[in-house]
Short mmCIF file of C-alpha atoms in Angstrom, two decimals:
data_model
loop_
_atom_site.label_atom_id
_atom_site.label_comp_id
_atom_site.label_asym_id
_atom_site.label_seq_id
_atom_site.Cartn_x
_atom_site.Cartn_y
_atom_site.Cartn_z
CA MET A 17 0.11 -0.03 0.01
CA THR A 18 1.48 3.61 -1.02
CA ILE A 19 2.01 6.52 0.82
CA GLY A 20 -0.72 8.00 -1.46
CA GLN A 21 -3.10 5.51 -0.95
CA LYS A 22 -2.74 5.65 2.99
CA ILE A 23 -2.82 9.16 2.99
CA ALA A 24 -6.50 9.20 0.98
CA ILE A 25 -7.63 6.51 3.36
CA LEU A 26 -6.93 8.00 6.90
CA ARG A 27 -7.85 11.52 5.64
CA THR A 28 -11.16 9.86 4.68
CA SER A 29 -11.42 8.21 8.12
CA LEU A 30 -11.18 11.86 9.78
CA GLN A 31 -13.99 13.11 7.15
CA LEU A 32 -11.30 15.62 5.88
CA SER A 33 -11.73 16.92 2.52
CA GLN A 34 -8.86 17.17 0.36
CA GLU A 35 -8.90 21.33 0.88
CA GLN A 36 -9.14 20.93 4.64
CA LEU A 37 -6.24 18.44 4.96
CA ALA A 38 -4.39 21.20 2.45
CA GLU A 39 -5.26 24.17 4.63
CA GLN A 40 -4.19 21.93 7.86
CA LEU A 41 -0.42 21.26 5.88
CA GLU A 42 -0.46 24.75 4.59
CA VAL A 43 0.07 23.45 0.90
CA SER A 44 -2.36 23.77 -2.24
CA ARG A 45 -5.05 21.13 -2.74
CA GLN A 46 -3.14 20.30 -5.82
CA SER A 47 -0.48 18.83 -3.94
CA VAL A 48 -2.57 16.62 -1.80
CA SER A 49 -4.07 15.23 -4.93
CA LYS A 50 -1.28 14.24 -6.55
CA TRP A 51 0.03 12.48 -3.35
CA GLU A 52 -3.18 10.48 -3.17
CA SER A 53 -2.36 10.06 -6.66
CA ASP A 54 1.22 8.70 -6.55
CA VAL A 55 2.52 11.67 -8.69
CA SER A 56 4.75 12.83 -6.13
CA VAL A 57 5.31 12.41 -2.17
CA PRO A 58 5.17 14.73 0.52
CA GLU A 59 8.38 16.59 1.66
CA ILE A 60 9.79 15.54 4.83
CA ASN A 61 8.51 18.26 7.05
CA LYS A 62 4.88 17.29 5.74
CA ILE A 63 5.36 13.80 6.32
CA LEU A 64 6.25 14.62 9.93
CA GLN A 65 3.04 16.64 10.34
CA LEU A 66 0.87 13.68 8.61
CA SER A 67 1.85 10.99 10.89
CA THR A 68 0.90 13.05 13.85
CA LEU A 69 -2.27 14.10 12.20
CA PHE A 70 -2.99 10.64 11.70
CA ASN A 71 -1.52 9.14 14.69
CA ILE A 72 0.65 6.85 13.05
CA THR A 73 4.50 5.79 13.06
CA ILE A 74 6.58 7.54 10.04
CA ASP A 75 7.51 4.01 9.19
CA ASP A 76 3.57 3.21 9.12
CA LEU A 77 3.17 5.81 6.46
CA LEU A 78 6.43 5.50 4.55
CA ARG A 79 6.70 1.76 3.96
CA ASP A 80 4.28 0.01 1.04
CA GLU A 81 4.95 -3.46 2.55
CA ILE A 82 3.42 -2.05 6.21
CA PRO A 83 -0.41 -2.24 5.65
CA LEU A 84 -2.83 -0.14 7.67
CA GLU A 85 -3.86 -1.61 10.79
CA PRO A 86 -7.35 -3.21 10.15
CA THR A 87 -8.75 -0.37 12.94
CA TYR A 88 -7.93 2.48 10.31
CA THR A 89 -9.80 0.46 7.70
CA GLU A 90 -12.69 -1.54 8.89
CA ASN A 91 -15.02 1.15 9.10
CA LEU A 92 -14.47 2.36 5.85
CA PHE A 93 -14.91 -0.72 3.44
CA LYS A 94 -17.15 -3.16 6.09
CA PRO A 95 -20.85 -2.55 7.02
CA LYS A 96 -21.44 -1.74 10.70
CA GLU A 97 -23.23 -5.11 10.92
CA SER A 98 -22.87 -8.36 9.09
CA ILE A 99 -26.53 -9.29 7.41
CA SER A 100 -28.23 -11.55 4.83
CA PHE A 101 -29.34 -8.75 2.44
CA ASN A 102 -31.73 -10.25 -0.66
CA GLY A 103 -32.93 -6.69 -1.60
CA LYS A 104 -36.78 -5.86 -2.75
CA TYR A 105 -35.72 -2.50 -4.29
CA PHE A 106 -31.81 -2.47 -4.50
CA GLY A 107 -30.14 -5.06 -6.81
CA THR A 108 -26.18 -5.14 -7.77
CA ASP A 109 -26.43 -2.08 -9.43
CA GLY A 110 -28.48 -0.14 -6.87
CA PHE A 111 -32.43 0.70 -7.59
CA ARG A 112 -33.40 0.16 -11.11
CA GLY A 113 -36.82 -0.15 -12.70
CA GLU A 114 -38.99 1.59 -14.96
CA ALA A 115 -39.55 4.99 -14.32
CA ASN A 116 -42.87 5.92 -12.25
CA GLU A 117 -43.92 2.26 -12.85
CA SER A 118 -41.41 0.41 -10.27
CA LEU A 119 -39.14 3.58 -9.28
CA THR A 120 -41.48 6.57 -8.25
CA ALA A 121 -40.85 9.97 -7.55
CA LEU A 122 -41.87 9.01 -3.84
CA HIS A 123 -39.04 6.19 -3.87
CA ALA A 124 -36.44 8.66 -4.59
CA PHE A 125 -38.20 11.09 -1.98
CA LYS A 126 -38.15 8.45 1.00
CA ILE A 127 -34.11 7.51 0.00
CA GLY A 128 -33.18 11.44 0.35
CA ARG A 129 -35.18 11.46 3.48
CA PHE A 130 -33.40 8.57 4.95
CA LEU A 131 -30.34 9.40 3.86
CA GLY A 132 -30.51 13.11 5.28
CA TRP A 133 -31.38 11.85 8.53
CA PHE A 134 -29.31 8.90 8.81
CA TYR A 135 -26.05 10.91 7.81
CA SER A 136 -26.95 13.49 9.93
CA LYS A 137 -27.51 11.79 13.27
CA ASN A 138 -26.27 8.15 12.59
CA ILE A 139 -22.78 8.43 11.63
CA SER A 140 -21.16 11.40 13.08
CA GLY A 141 -22.58 11.33 16.50
CA ALA A 142 -22.36 15.00 16.36
CA ALA A 143 -25.74 16.70 17.40
CA ASN A 144 -25.22 19.50 15.21
CA HIS A 145 -23.32 17.47 12.12
CA LYS A 146 -25.04 18.95 9.03
CA ALA A 147 -24.63 15.99 6.53
CA ARG A 148 -23.45 16.91 2.67
CA ILE A 149 -24.88 14.60 -0.01
CA VAL A 150 -23.54 14.96 -3.59
CA ILE A 151 -26.08 13.92 -6.52
CA GLY A 152 -25.48 13.77 -9.97
CA LYS A 153 -27.53 12.12 -13.21
CA ASP A 154 -27.57 11.24 -16.36
CA THR A 155 -29.48 12.55 -19.60
CA ARG A 156 -33.02 10.55 -19.40
CA ARG A 157 -35.99 12.73 -19.01
CA SER A 158 -37.02 10.92 -15.37
CA SER A 159 -33.67 11.97 -14.15
CA TYR A 160 -34.55 15.29 -13.54
CA MET A 161 -37.88 13.94 -11.92
CA LEU A 162 -36.09 12.08 -9.64
CA GLU A 163 -33.32 14.18 -8.47
CA TYR A 164 -35.78 17.15 -7.43
CA ALA A 165 -37.42 14.59 -5.61
CA ILE A 166 -34.40 13.37 -4.24
CA VAL A 167 -33.23 16.64 -2.91
CA ALA A 168 -36.60 17.37 -1.49
CA GLY A 169 -36.05 14.43 0.68
CA ILE A 170 -32.64 15.24 1.48
CA THR A 171 -33.27 19.24 2.53
CA SER A 172 -36.30 18.06 4.37
CA SER A 173 -34.45 15.73 6.67
CA GLY A 174 -31.85 19.01 7.16
CA ALA A 175 -28.95 17.99 4.99
CA ASP A 176 -27.31 19.71 2.21
CA ALA A 177 -28.03 18.46 -0.92
CA TYR A 178 -24.94 19.55 -3.64
CA MET A 179 -25.98 18.80 -7.48
CA LEU A 180 -23.34 18.19 -10.02
CA HIS A 181 -26.01 17.84 -12.89
CA VAL A 182 -25.63 15.83 -15.84
CA THR A 183 -22.38 13.71 -15.08
CA THR A 184 -21.00 10.14 -14.97
CA THR A 185 -20.95 7.75 -12.24
CA PRO A 186 -17.12 7.36 -11.72
CA SER A 187 -17.06 11.51 -11.40
CA VAL A 188 -19.87 11.04 -8.29
CA SER A 189 -17.16 8.50 -6.92
CA TYR A 190 -14.29 10.76 -7.07
CA VAL A 191 -16.25 14.06 -5.83
CA VAL A 192 -17.58 12.49 -2.65
CA ARG A 193 -14.38 10.34 -2.19
CA GLN A 194 -11.86 13.84 -2.61
CA ASP A 195 -14.41 16.46 -1.02
CA GLY A 196 -15.13 14.68 1.79
CA PHE A 197 -19.20 14.31 1.36
CA ASP A 198 -21.00 11.69 3.86
CA CYS A 199 -22.28 10.03 0.39
CA GLY A 200 -23.22 10.35 -3.21
CA ILE A 201 -26.29 9.49 -5.48
CA MET A 202 -26.06 8.56 -9.06
CA ILE A 203 -29.55 8.71 -10.92
CA SER A 204 -28.90 6.40 -13.83
CA ALA A 205 -30.00 3.14 -15.30
CA SER A 206 -26.88 3.05 -17.35
CA HIS A 207 -27.03 1.01 -20.37
CA ASN A 208 -31.07 0.68 -20.06
CA PRO A 209 -33.55 2.16 -22.43
CA TYR A 210 -34.47 6.23 -21.66
CA TYR A 211 -37.75 4.75 -19.71
CA ASP A 212 -35.87 2.99 -17.10
CA ASN A 213 -34.13 4.72 -14.79
CA GLY A 214 -31.99 3.83 -11.05
CA ILE A 215 -30.43 5.29 -8.02
CA LYS A 216 -27.19 4.12 -6.97
CA LEU A 217 -25.88 4.84 -3.66
CA ILE A 218 -22.06 5.83 -2.94
CA ASN A 219 -20.27 5.72 0.40
CA ARG A 220 -18.22 8.32 1.60
CA VAL A 221 -14.91 6.56 0.13
CA GLY A 222 -16.50 6.50 -3.18
CA GLU A 223 -17.61 2.70 -3.31
CA LYS A 224 -21.04 1.38 -3.57
CA MET A 225 -23.27 1.40 -0.33
CA ASP A 226 -23.01 -1.68 1.65
CA ASP A 227 -25.63 -4.16 2.71
CA TYR A 228 -26.70 -2.89 6.01
CA THR A 229 -27.37 0.90 4.98
CA LEU A 230 -29.42 -0.34 1.98
CA SER A 231 -31.39 -2.64 3.97
CA LEU A 232 -32.10 -0.01 6.16
CA ILE A 233 -33.28 2.32 3.54
CA GLU A 234 -35.67 -0.70 2.27
CA LYS A 235 -37.27 -0.91 5.60
CA TYR A 236 -38.10 2.97 5.36
CA ILE A 237 -39.33 2.70 2.07
CA ASP A 238 -41.96 0.20 2.82
CA GLY A 239 -42.89 2.16 6.07
CA ASP A 240 -41.28 0.30 8.65
CA VAL A 241 -39.35 2.69 11.55
CA SER A 242 -39.34 0.22 14.13
CA SER A 243 -35.63 -0.09 14.52
CA PHE A 244 -34.49 3.89 14.06
CA ASP A 245 -35.03 4.71 17.59
CA ILE A 246 -37.48 7.83 16.95
CA GLU A 247 -40.54 8.70 18.88
CA GLU A 248 -42.87 9.30 15.99
CA ASN A 249 -44.29 7.17 13.16
CA ASP A 250 -41.77 8.70 10.78
CA LEU A 251 -38.14 10.77 10.48
CA PRO A 252 -38.68 13.75 12.10
CA LEU A 253 -38.59 16.83 9.69
CA ALA A 254 -36.13 19.83 9.61
CA ARG A 255 -37.39 23.07 10.59
CA LYS A 256 -36.62 26.89 10.22
CA ASN A 257 -33.02 27.07 9.68
CA LYS A 258 -32.42 23.42 10.04
CA ILE A 259 -33.89 22.86 6.55
CA GLY A 260 -30.99 21.98 4.53
CA LYS A 261 -29.73 24.00 1.54
CA VAL A 262 -29.59 23.26 -2.33
CA ILE A 263 -25.96 24.09 -3.52
CA ASP A 264 -24.66 23.81 -7.12
CA TYR A 265 -21.73 22.32 -7.42
CA VAL A 266 -20.44 22.05 -11.07
CA ALA A 267 -16.90 22.66 -9.82
CA GLY A 268 -16.81 19.38 -8.33
CA ARG A 269 -17.61 17.87 -11.73
CA ASN A 270 -14.91 20.15 -13.58
CA ARG A 271 -12.34 19.14 -11.05
CA TYR A 272 -12.91 15.47 -11.96
CA VAL A 273 -12.31 16.48 -15.40
CA GLY A 274 -9.28 18.08 -14.57
CA TYR A 275 -8.15 14.89 -12.68
CA LEU A 276 -8.67 12.63 -15.41
CA ILE A 277 -6.30 14.93 -17.59
CA SER A 278 -3.65 14.87 -14.83
CA ILE A 279 -3.64 11.06 -15.30
CA ALA A 280 -2.27 11.25 -18.41
CA ALA A 281 1.15 11.38 -19.10
CA ASN A 282 0.96 11.60 -22.69
CA SER A 283 -0.16 14.53 -25.38
CA TYR A 284 -2.50 12.84 -27.84
CA ARG A 285 -1.95 15.13 -30.42
CA GLY A 286 -1.85 13.64 -34.10
CA LEU A 287 -4.09 10.51 -32.78
CA SER A 288 -7.75 10.51 -34.24
CA VAL A 289 -9.85 9.70 -31.76
CA ALA A 290 -13.78 8.65 -32.13
CA LEU A 291 -16.17 8.97 -29.30
CA ASP A 292 -19.57 7.39 -28.57
CA CYS A 293 -21.24 9.01 -26.05
CA ALA A 294 -24.46 7.23 -26.54
CA ASN A 295 -26.36 10.81 -25.91
CA GLY A 296 -25.74 9.96 -21.95
CA ALA A 297 -23.84 11.44 -19.01
CA SER A 298 -20.16 11.65 -21.14
CA TRP A 299 -21.28 13.79 -23.77
CA MET A 300 -19.57 16.97 -22.03
CA ILE A 301 -17.06 15.43 -20.12
CA ALA A 302 -15.50 13.19 -22.85
CA ARG A 303 -15.12 15.59 -25.04
CA SER A 304 -13.55 18.23 -22.59
CA VAL A 305 -10.80 15.28 -21.56
CA PHE A 306 -9.75 14.45 -25.21
CA SER A 307 -9.67 17.84 -26.42
CA ALA A 308 -7.61 19.19 -23.72
CA LEU A 309 -5.04 16.19 -23.96
CA GLY A 310 -4.88 17.48 -27.82
CA ALA A 311 -6.51 14.44 -29.70
CA ASP A 312 -8.45 14.88 -33.24
CA ILE A 313 -11.65 13.95 -31.78
CA HIS A 314 -14.93 12.61 -33.67
CA ILE A 315 -17.90 12.65 -31.96
CA ILE A 316 -21.26 10.50 -32.40
CA ASN A 317 -24.28 10.52 -30.44
CA ASP A 318 -23.76 13.42 -28.30
CA SER A 319 -27.06 15.24 -28.92
CA PRO A 320 -29.26 13.80 -25.71
CA ASP A 321 -32.70 14.93 -26.00
CA GLY A 322 -34.26 12.94 -23.25
CA LEU A 323 -35.37 10.26 -24.69
CA ASN A 324 -32.29 8.73 -27.29
CA ILE A 325 -30.03 7.65 -24.32
CA ASN A 326 -28.42 4.24 -25.38
CA GLU A 327 -30.71 4.27 -28.40
CA ASN A 328 -28.92 2.12 -30.90
CA ALA A 329 -25.49 3.93 -29.56
CA GLY A 330 -22.89 3.53 -26.86
CA SER A 331 -21.38 0.54 -25.60
CA THR A 332 -24.16 -1.77 -26.17
CA HIS A 333 -24.62 -0.79 -30.00
CA ILE A 334 -20.88 -0.78 -31.03
CA ASN A 335 -21.96 -1.70 -34.80
CA ASN A 336 -22.24 2.26 -35.71
CA LEU A 337 -18.67 2.99 -34.01
CA ARG A 338 -17.02 0.09 -35.96
CA LYS A 339 -18.33 1.35 -39.30
CA TYR A 340 -17.37 5.42 -38.71
CA VAL A 341 -13.53 4.52 -37.09
CA LYS A 342 -13.14 2.44 -40.55
CA GLU A 343 -14.62 4.41 -42.72
CA ASN A 344 -12.93 7.50 -41.76
CA HIS A 345 -9.45 5.72 -41.05
CA LEU A 346 -9.07 6.53 -37.58
CA ASP A 347 -6.59 5.48 -34.89
CA VAL A 348 -9.19 4.11 -32.50
CA GLY A 349 -12.96 4.60 -31.23
CA PHE A 350 -14.27 4.55 -27.71
CA ALA A 351 -17.99 3.87 -26.94
CA PHE A 352 -19.33 4.69 -23.32
CA ASP A 353 -22.82 3.76 -21.89
CA GLY A 354 -25.26 5.95 -20.70
CA ASP A 355 -23.14 6.55 -17.37
CA ALA A 356 -20.03 6.04 -18.56
CA ASP A 357 -18.74 3.58 -16.37
CA ARG A 358 -18.06 1.12 -18.69
CA LEU A 359 -15.86 1.25 -22.04
CA ILE A 360 -16.03 -0.80 -25.24
CA ALA A 361 -13.66 0.27 -27.73
CA VAL A 362 -13.01 -0.31 -31.38
CA ASP A 363 -9.20 -0.93 -33.04
CA GLU A 364 -7.81 1.05 -36.05
CA ASN A 365 -9.62 -2.04 -38.24
CA GLY A 366 -12.84 -1.25 -36.70
CA ASN A 367 -12.86 -4.50 -34.82
CA THR A 368 -14.64 -4.38 -31.19
CA VAL A 369 -12.43 -4.58 -28.28
CA ASN A 370 -14.02 -5.48 -25.01
CA GLY A 371 -13.75 -5.52 -21.43
CA ASP A 372 -11.69 -8.91 -21.78
CA HIS A 373 -9.21 -7.16 -24.20
CA ILE A 374 -8.97 -3.92 -21.97
CA ILE A 375 -8.36 -6.40 -18.86
CA TYR A 376 -5.79 -7.67 -20.76
CA VAL A 377 -4.06 -4.67 -22.01
CA ILE A 378 -4.36 -2.61 -18.93
CA GLY A 379 -3.16 -5.87 -16.98
CA ARG A 380 -0.11 -6.17 -18.70
CA ARG A 381 0.86 -2.21 -18.80
CA LEU A 382 0.27 -2.32 -14.73
CA ARG A 383 2.20 -5.32 -14.32
CA ASP A 384 5.29 -4.08 -16.46
CA LYS A 385 5.21 -0.84 -14.41
CA GLY A 386 5.15 -2.84 -11.05
CA LEU A 387 1.69 -1.96 -10.18
CA LEU A 388 -0.15 -5.26 -10.18
CA PRO A 389 0.32 -6.82 -6.60
CA ASN A 390 -0.09 -10.30 -6.27
CA ASN A 391 0.46 -10.66 -10.11
CA LYS A 392 -3.73 -11.14 -10.65
CA VAL A 393 -6.53 -9.69 -12.04
CA VAL A 394 -10.30 -10.04 -10.96
CA THR A 395 -12.55 -11.18 -13.87
CA THR A 396 -16.21 -12.78 -13.76
CA ILE A 397 -17.60 -16.00 -14.73
CA MET A 398 -18.82 -14.29 -17.91
CA SER A 399 -15.23 -13.65 -18.83
CA ASN A 400 -14.03 -15.32 -22.25
CA MET A 401 -11.75 -18.39 -22.26
CA GLY A 402 -9.63 -16.56 -24.79
CA LEU A 403 -8.86 -14.36 -22.10
CA TYR A 404 -7.85 -16.79 -19.66
CA ARG A 405 -5.35 -18.55 -22.76
CA ALA A 406 -3.62 -14.76 -22.87
CA LEU A 407 -3.19 -14.00 -19.55
CA ASP A 408 -1.89 -17.45 -18.93
CA ASP A 409 0.88 -16.99 -21.80
CA ALA A 410 1.70 -13.52 -20.30
CA GLY A 411 2.29 -14.89 -17.19
CA ILE A 412 -0.27 -13.06 -15.26
CA GLY A 413 -2.76 -14.74 -12.83
CA TYR A 414 -6.59 -14.40 -12.69
CA VAL A 415 -9.48 -14.89 -10.10
CA GLN A 416 -13.00 -15.18 -11.02
CA THR A 417 -16.36 -13.49 -9.42
CA THR A 418 -19.91 -13.91 -9.63
CA VAL A 419 -21.43 -11.00 -12.21
CA GLY A 420 -21.28 -7.69 -11.06
CA ASP A 421 -18.74 -4.99 -10.48
CA ARG A 422 -19.55 -4.91 -6.96
CA TYR A 423 -18.31 -8.35 -6.80
CA VAL A 424 -15.10 -7.48 -8.40
CA HIS A 425 -14.54 -4.50 -6.46
CA GLU A 426 -14.80 -6.78 -3.18
CA SER A 427 -12.62 -9.32 -4.47
CA MET A 428 -10.21 -6.53 -5.25
CA MET A 429 -10.56 -4.77 -1.85
CA GLU A 430 -10.12 -8.16 0.38
CA ASN A 431 -7.38 -9.39 -1.58
CA ASN A 432 -5.21 -5.95 -2.64
CA TYR A 433 -5.85 -6.62 -6.33
CA TYR A 434 -5.37 -3.39 -8.61
CA LEU A 435 -6.89 -4.23 -12.13
CA GLY A 436 -10.68 -5.95 -12.23
CA GLY A 437 -13.52 -5.95 -14.63
CA GLU A 438 -16.29 -7.75 -16.88
CA GLN A 439 -16.41 -8.59 -20.56
CA SER A 440 -19.21 -5.63 -20.47
CA GLY A 441 -16.66 -3.02 -20.18
CA HIS A 442 -16.85 -2.40 -16.59
CA VAL A 443 -12.72 -2.10 -15.60
CA ILE A 444 -12.06 -1.09 -12.34
CA ILE A 445 -8.16 0.34 -11.92
CA ARG A 446 -7.72 0.40 -8.35
CA LYS A 447 -4.66 3.12 -8.39
CA TYR A 448 -6.87 5.65 -9.66
CA ALA A 449 -10.38 4.64 -9.06
CA THR A 450 -13.10 3.23 -6.62
CA THR A 451 -15.61 2.23 -9.51
CA GLY A 452 -15.64 1.58 -13.09
CA ASP A 453 -14.65 4.29 -15.41
CA GLY A 454 -14.79 4.13 -19.26
CA ILE A 455 -13.25 7.74 -19.77
CA LEU A 456 -10.02 6.41 -17.33
CA SER A 457 -10.13 2.97 -19.36
CA ALA A 458 -10.19 4.77 -22.42
CA ILE A 459 -6.74 6.98 -21.10
CA MET A 460 -4.98 3.98 -20.26
CA LEU A 461 -5.40 2.15 -23.80
CA LEU A 462 -4.24 5.20 -25.47
CA GLU A 463 -1.12 5.37 -22.75
CA GLU A 464 -0.12 1.89 -23.66
CA MET A 465 -0.65 2.69 -27.31
CA ILE A 466 1.75 5.73 -27.06
CA ASP A 467 4.10 4.25 -24.61
CA LYS A 468 4.63 1.10 -26.70
CA LYS A 469 4.56 2.70 -30.17
CA THR A 470 1.50 0.47 -31.67
CA THR A 471 -1.95 0.06 -32.40
CA LEU A 472 -4.72 -0.92 -30.13
CA GLY A 473 -5.32 -3.91 -32.43
CA LYS A 474 -1.78 -5.40 -31.88
CA LEU A 475 -2.22 -4.61 -28.09
CA ALA A 476 -5.57 -7.06 -28.11
CA GLU A 477 -4.13 -9.23 -30.32
CA PRO A 478 -3.08 -11.91 -27.72
CA VAL A 479 -6.67 -12.60 -26.86
CA LYS A 480 -8.29 -14.56 -29.27
CA MET A 481 -11.92 -14.86 -28.45
CA TYR A 482 -13.86 -18.01 -28.43
CA PRO A 483 -16.80 -18.11 -30.13
CA GLN A 484 -19.68 -17.00 -27.65
CA SER A 485 -23.66 -16.89 -27.94
CA ILE A 486 -25.76 -14.93 -25.33
CA ARG A 487 -29.26 -15.24 -25.53
CA ASN A 488 -31.91 -13.30 -22.86
CA VAL A 489 -34.93 -14.64 -22.21
CA THR A 490 -37.35 -12.88 -20.74
CA VAL A 491 -39.55 -14.94 -17.98
CA SER A 492 -42.00 -14.22 -15.54
CA ASP A 493 -39.88 -15.47 -12.29
CA LYS A 494 -36.00 -15.85 -12.97
CA SER A 495 -35.35 -17.72 -9.80
CA THR A 496 -37.85 -20.51 -10.88
CA VAL A 497 -36.57 -20.81 -13.98
CA ALA A 498 -32.88 -21.22 -12.71
CA ASN A 499 -33.82 -23.86 -10.28
CA ASP A 500 -36.27 -25.75 -12.40
CA GLU A 501 -34.90 -29.29 -12.36
CA LYS A 502 -35.34 -29.90 -16.30
CA VAL A 503 -33.69 -26.56 -17.09
CA LYS A 504 -30.70 -27.53 -14.81
CA ALA A 505 -30.63 -31.18 -16.26
CA LEU A 506 -30.15 -29.86 -19.98
CA VAL A 507 -27.67 -27.51 -18.76
CA ASN A 508 -25.63 -30.21 -17.20
CA GLU A 509 -25.84 -32.38 -20.58
CA ILE A 510 -24.61 -29.57 -22.38
CA SER A 511 -21.92 -28.96 -20.16
CA ASP A 512 -20.65 -32.58 -20.44
CA GLU A 513 -21.03 -32.37 -23.97
CA LEU A 514 -18.44 -29.82 -24.37
CA GLY A 515 -15.72 -30.86 -21.81
CA ASN A 516 -12.71 -28.90 -21.86
CA GLU A 517 -13.31 -27.24 -25.32
CA GLY A 518 -16.03 -25.13 -23.78
CA ARG A 519 -18.53 -24.12 -21.47
CA ILE A 520 -22.03 -23.01 -20.88
CA LEU A 521 -23.82 -20.65 -17.89
CA LEU A 522 -27.30 -19.84 -17.06
CA ARG A 523 -27.63 -17.15 -14.74
CA GLU A 524 -30.15 -14.65 -13.59
CA SER A 525 -29.89 -11.00 -14.47
CA GLY A 526 -29.10 -8.91 -11.28
CA THR A 527 -31.53 -5.79 -12.77
CA GLU A 528 -34.20 -7.12 -15.08
CA PRO A 529 -36.53 -10.02 -15.19
CA ILE A 530 -34.12 -11.85 -17.57
CA ILE A 531 -32.47 -15.32 -17.69
CA ARG A 532 -29.02 -15.02 -19.71
CA ILE A 533 -27.49 -18.18 -21.31
CA MET A 534 -24.24 -18.20 -22.53
CA VAL A 535 -22.53 -20.85 -24.36
CA GLU A 536 -18.81 -20.60 -25.70
CA SER A 537 -16.55 -23.31 -27.86
CA GLY A 538 -14.73 -23.46 -30.87
CA SER A 539 -17.57 -23.23 -33.34
CA GLN A 540 -20.22 -20.28 -33.44
CA LYS A 541 -23.04 -22.85 -34.76
CA THR A 542 -22.47 -25.09 -31.77
CA CYS A 543 -22.92 -22.02 -29.75
CA ASP A 544 -25.76 -20.75 -31.36
CA THR A 545 -27.89 -24.26 -31.71
CA LEU A 546 -26.97 -25.07 -27.66
CA THR A 547 -28.12 -21.42 -26.66
CA ASP A 548 -31.46 -21.97 -28.89
CA LYS A 549 -31.64 -25.49 -27.40
CA VAL A 550 -31.76 -23.83 -23.61
CA ALA A 551 -34.07 -21.03 -24.79
CA GLY A 552 -36.60 -23.27 -26.62
CA LEU A 553 -37.04 -25.66 -23.34
CA ILE A 554 -37.69 -22.15 -21.11
CA GLU A 555 -40.14 -21.20 -23.84
CA SER A 556 -41.81 -24.55 -23.61
CA LEU A 557 -42.18 -24.96 -20.09
CA GLY A 558 -44.30 -21.90 -20.16
CA TYR A 559 -41.75 -19.35 -18.26
CA CYS A 560 -41.78 -16.58 -21.15
CA LYS A 561 -43.76 -13.47 -20.85
#
């Protein structure tokens, strides 16, 4: 653990923003940011001040091989109480559903009400603590409705609401962590169509909210306040000067843009880069970042109207970008999803470079720079067999988790891994971020292209993707389907048939009423035939809507 990482963790544990720490040390905020990003290290007199402030020895601070004691980190990364949480509203990526159908303005208001109260009273322990909560949103029409409802809930409980407006999920994570907010909220349904929306909650160190807190929110949404230690039948409302303020905080979004720019060590002048912004949250930020770095940028799908987010655009509809890059003879293309926490790239020949390729390229880069602890990356069970063959050839180890960037991140934190992600393009680079960040991933790919003086196609070439077929089957009850004996028997039969030359996975979607069937083998025809066979059985059993 580097000195920069220790400073970031200890600063957060004291609930200090970068500005507040800088003021105590009589340095600039930029200096603190550079320390925490491992761009520079503090001078010796500042190290002495830091060790005194954090009440640790200089050795504890300076020596990478000495981790922080659990007392410094336990309250940051673990919930206060261990529970078994099977969320009614919150899934692996927040509270998601069709706007004004399964996710309403009333839900949003109650979430804001609870968080404003919870972080004012339950976390700080200080009677006069005014909680500070930062909110971002994507470009969906319903995002504005949900944003205003959340802000109303937060301020009615006496907390202050800081509005980033249209921004990306990773920017909210960054601002929460760097500016000392109690928590963050992102309003987005990621890659889903415009009529869906979601509420993602982020804790004060920029990670997804723990299950314990989510379980309390769900209780409040359902009207159960019996465990909240309050006298009334509802949370108390703030009155008079205790009512919270609403603060325009676009400056936080701008600092995030500056942070991304600061990560790049090279100028991108001379590189032609296409950006597919999915008519989503990245449409301003991506332009600003890559323009500032000198790239010759070509942008598509950067005209959001509230109804066109992800519509035949972005990381889930990559063919338009492939065609655009090839026809315009560009060096590379980057496609983001609605909230820009994932990236799918296109190489100079118009070939798709997915999350597995990206993990391989960045994994080799980090390994070569000595930034891959334990020489392992974290993947999910959906990663292609071609990635594992390439990692084996490169001498890089790997672990697998269930599907979901949340589980990837948990594995990274528990085992001190620095890189992990999903084939879908969620890639977490822990040196720079606590969540997937599509723009950050794009910067890392460009840095490697420049440093190695080669193309993205050449960098990704060692990952020979096995043919794969994925079928999404909309069903009435996905859990019942997954546990149906006839379905399980067919899956086992196919698994035996494929042996070591392929595999089959059947899993429930974490956010939609969908069963996902995936088959990999040496033949595309075999993959398609077998996924159709399983989908046909599910349909014949009457499970499809």
